[in-house]
C-alpha positions as a LaTeX table, in Angstrom:
\begin{tabular}{lrrr}
\hline
Residue & $x$ (\AA) & $y$ (\AA) & $z$ (\AA) \\
\hline
Met1 & 0.00 & 0.00 & 0.00 \\
Gln2 & 1.18 & 3.47 & $-0.79$ \\
Phe3 & $-0.09$ & 6.75 & 0.58 \\
Thr4 & 0.77 & 10.39 & 0.13 \\
Met5 & 0.55 & 13.05 & 2.77 \\
Thr6 & 0.67 & 16.80 & 2.24 \\
Arg7 & 1.85 & 19.33 & 4.80 \\
Arg8 & 1.23 & 23.07 & 4.56 \\
Tyr9 & 3.81 & 25.75 & 5.40 \\
Arg10 & 3.76 & 29.53 & 5.11 \\
Phe11 & 6.16 & 32.38 & 4.59 \\
Cys12 & 5.86 & 36.03 & 3.59 \\
Ala13 & 8.26 & 37.43 & 1.04 \\
Ala14 & 8.69 & 40.28 & $-1.40$ \\
His15 & 9.87 & 40.19 & $-4.99$ \\
Arg16 & 9.86 & 42.07 & $-8.26$ \\
Leu17 & 9.22 & 40.37 & $-11.56$ \\
His18 & 12.00 & 41.72 & $-13.72$ \\
Thr19 & 14.69 & 40.43 & $-16.04$ \\
Asp20 & 17.76 & 42.20 & $-17.33$ \\
His21 & 17.18 & 40.45 & $-20.69$ \\
Leu22 & 14.31 & 42.87 & $-21.40$ \\
Thr23 & 14.20 & 46.64 & $-21.67$ \\
Pro24 & 12.38 & 48.56 & $-18.91$ \\
Glu25 & 9.39 & 48.98 & $-21.25$ \\
Glu26 & 9.37 & 45.27 & $-22.16$ \\
Asn27 & 9.50 & 44.37 & $-18.45$ \\
Arg28 & 6.53 & 46.64 & $-17.72$ \\
Thr29 & 4.61 & 45.09 & $-20.63$ \\
Ala30 & 5.47 & 41.52 & $-19.62$ \\
Phe31 & 4.99 & 41.82 & $-15.86$ \\
Gly32 & 2.65 & 44.79 & $-15.39$ \\
Lys33 & 2.25 & 46.02 & $-11.82$ \\
Cys34 & 4.43 & 43.12 & $-10.62$ \\
Asn35 & 7.40 & 44.98 & $-12.17$ \\
Asn36 & 7.03 & 47.83 & $-9.66$ \\
Pro37 & 10.60 & 48.99 & $-8.86$ \\
Asn38 & 9.74 & 48.84 & $-5.15$ \\
Gly39 & 8.58 & 45.23 & $-5.44$ \\
His40 & 5.51 & 43.71 & $-3.85$ \\
Gly41 & 4.83 & 40.92 & $-1.39$ \\
His42 & 2.91 & 37.69 & $-1.02$ \\
Asn43 & 1.83 & 35.44 & 1.80 \\
Tyr44 & 3.09 & 32.23 & 0.20 \\
Val45 & 1.70 & 28.83 & 1.07 \\
Val46 & 3.95 & 25.86 & 0.34 \\
Leu47 & 2.44 & 22.39 & 0.04 \\
Val48 & 4.90 & 19.51 & 0.41 \\
Thr49 & 3.62 & 16.06 & $-0.54$ \\
Val50 & 5.60 & 13.00 & 0.55 \\
Arg51 & 5.09 & 9.31 & $-0.16$ \\
Ser52 & 4.90 & 6.56 & 2.37 \\
Gly53 & 3.94 & 2.92 & 2.16 \\
Ala54 & 4.15 & $-0.38$ & 3.93 \\
Asn55 & 7.48 & $-1.28$ & 2.27 \\
Glu56 & 9.09 & 2.15 & 2.28 \\
Gly57 & 10.61 & 4.25 & 4.98 \\
Ala58 & 8.36 & 7.12 & 5.88 \\
Val59 & 9.58 & 10.48 & 6.99 \\
Ala60 & 8.39 & 11.42 & 10.47 \\
Leu61 & 6.22 & 14.53 & 10.52 \\
Glu62 & 8.46 & 16.24 & 13.05 \\
Arg63 & 11.48 & 15.62 & 10.83 \\
Leu64 & 9.68 & 16.85 & 7.71 \\
Asp65 & 8.50 & 19.97 & 9.52 \\
Arg66 & 12.02 & 20.67 & 10.80 \\
Ile67 & 13.57 & 20.21 & 7.35 \\
Val68 & 11.02 & 22.49 & 5.65 \\
Glu69 & 11.22 & 25.12 & 8.39 \\
Glu70 & 15.04 & 25.21 & 8.32 \\
Thr71 & 15.46 & 24.91 & 4.55 \\
Ile72 & 12.55 & 26.92 & 3.18 \\
Val73 & 10.71 & 29.03 & 5.75 \\
Glu74 & 13.78 & 30.40 & 7.55 \\
Arg75 & 15.46 & 31.13 & 4.22 \\
Phe76 & 12.59 & 32.99 & 2.56 \\
Asp77 & 10.36 & 34.40 & 5.32 \\
His78 & 10.35 & 38.21 & 5.32 \\
Gln79 & 13.02 & 38.34 & 2.64 \\
Asp80 & 13.30 & 39.87 & $-0.83$ \\
Leu81 & 13.44 & 36.87 & $-3.16$ \\
Asn82 & 15.35 & 38.91 & $-5.73$ \\
Gln83 & 18.24 & 39.10 & $-3.26$ \\
Asp84 & 18.48 & 35.31 & $-2.86$ \\
Ser85 & 21.61 & 33.95 & $-4.58$ \\
Glu86 & 19.61 & 31.24 & $-6.38$ \\
Phe87 & 17.66 & 33.94 & $-8.22$ \\
Ala88 & 20.76 & 35.77 & $-9.48$ \\
Ala89 & 20.15 & 34.44 & $-13.00$ \\
Leu90 & 16.42 & 33.68 & $-12.70$ \\
Thr91 & 13.25 & 35.75 & $-12.59$ \\
Thr92 & 11.41 & 35.29 & $-9.31$ \\
Thr93 & 8.33 & 33.72 & $-10.91$ \\
Gly94 & 6.19 & 31.14 & $-9.12$ \\
Glu95 & 7.45 & 28.49 & $-11.54$ \\
Asn96 & 11.06 & 29.20 & $-10.63$ \\
Leu97 & 10.27 & 29.40 & $-6.92$ \\
Val98 & 8.45 & 26.06 & $-6.77$ \\
Lys99 & 11.28 & 24.30 & $-8.65$ \\
Leu100 & 13.88 & 25.90 & $-6.36$ \\
Ile101 & 11.96 & 24.70 & $-3.30$ \\
Trp102 & 11.92 & 21.17 & $-4.76$ \\
Asn103 & 15.66 & 21.35 & $-5.46$ \\
Leu104 & 16.38 & 22.52 & $-1.92$ \\
Leu105 & 14.21 & 19.86 & $-0.24$ \\
Ala106 & 14.86 & 16.74 & $-2.36$ \\
Pro107 & 18.45 & 16.12 & $-1.20$ \\
Lys108 & 17.46 & 16.49 & 2.45 \\
Leu109 & 14.70 & 13.86 & 2.37 \\
Pro110 & 15.01 & 10.09 & 1.93 \\
Ala111 & 15.30 & 9.14 & $-1.76$ \\
Gly112 & 11.97 & 8.83 & $-3.53$ \\
Ile113 & 9.90 & 10.26 & $-0.67$ \\
Leu114 & 9.23 & 13.71 & $-2.11$ \\
Glu115 & 6.21 & 13.43 & $-4.42$ \\
Lys116 & 5.54 & 17.06 & $-5.32$ \\
Val117 & 5.76 & 20.64 & $-4.14$ \\
Gly118 & 3.09 & 23.26 & $-4.64$ \\
Val119 & 3.22 & 27.01 & $-4.07$ \\
Ile120 & 0.14 & 29.19 & $-3.67$ \\
Glu121 & 1.23 & 32.71 & $-4.48$ \\
Thr122 & $-2.15$ & 34.44 & $-4.68$ \\
Arg123 & $-5.79$ & 33.46 & $-4.57$ \\
Asp124 & $-5.57$ & 32.73 & $-8.30$ \\
Asn125 & $-1.96$ & 31.55 & $-8.78$ \\
Tyr126 & $-0.86$ & 28.03 & $-7.88$ \\
Phe127 & 2.38 & 26.44 & $-9.09$ \\
Glu128 & 3.30 & 22.76 & $-8.78$ \\
Tyr129 & 6.46 & 20.79 & $-9.49$ \\
Ala130 & 7.37 & 17.12 & $-9.43$ \\
Ala131 & 10.65 & 15.91 & $-10.88$ \\
Pro132 & 10.48 & 13.71 & $-13.95$ \\
Thr133 & 10.34 & 9.99 & $-13.13$ \\
Gly134 & 12.40 & 8.59 & $-16.00$ \\
Pro135 & 11.55 & 7.61 & $-19.60$ \\
Arg136 & 7.91 & 7.60 & $-20.64$ \\
\hline
\end{tabular}
């Protein structure tokens, strides 16, 4: 038998959608009010889904919570995402954030346990990432 379990975490962070590959006008056109030079903030919700089953090792909830708190929440809470070193060459979009969160968590959890990561950025914006599982 295999089950998945999803835990919810929260952090507040600011960012500005902007890329140096576009002109200021192109950035304003592409990102609208989210390109505000002063940035803007979100109350992010991160959903971490892990696998467990009768024949697999499960990750204890306390351990999962500690890993996510130390790796994700402490890193991003009340920060400017544009100042994070991982975003030096990336735009701080929800797609890039959810993949970064996956990449930060996956090595800290038992192999194969992490099923997917979701990020709720706004009432209308949800981003989800799960690493590819081999040839299809």
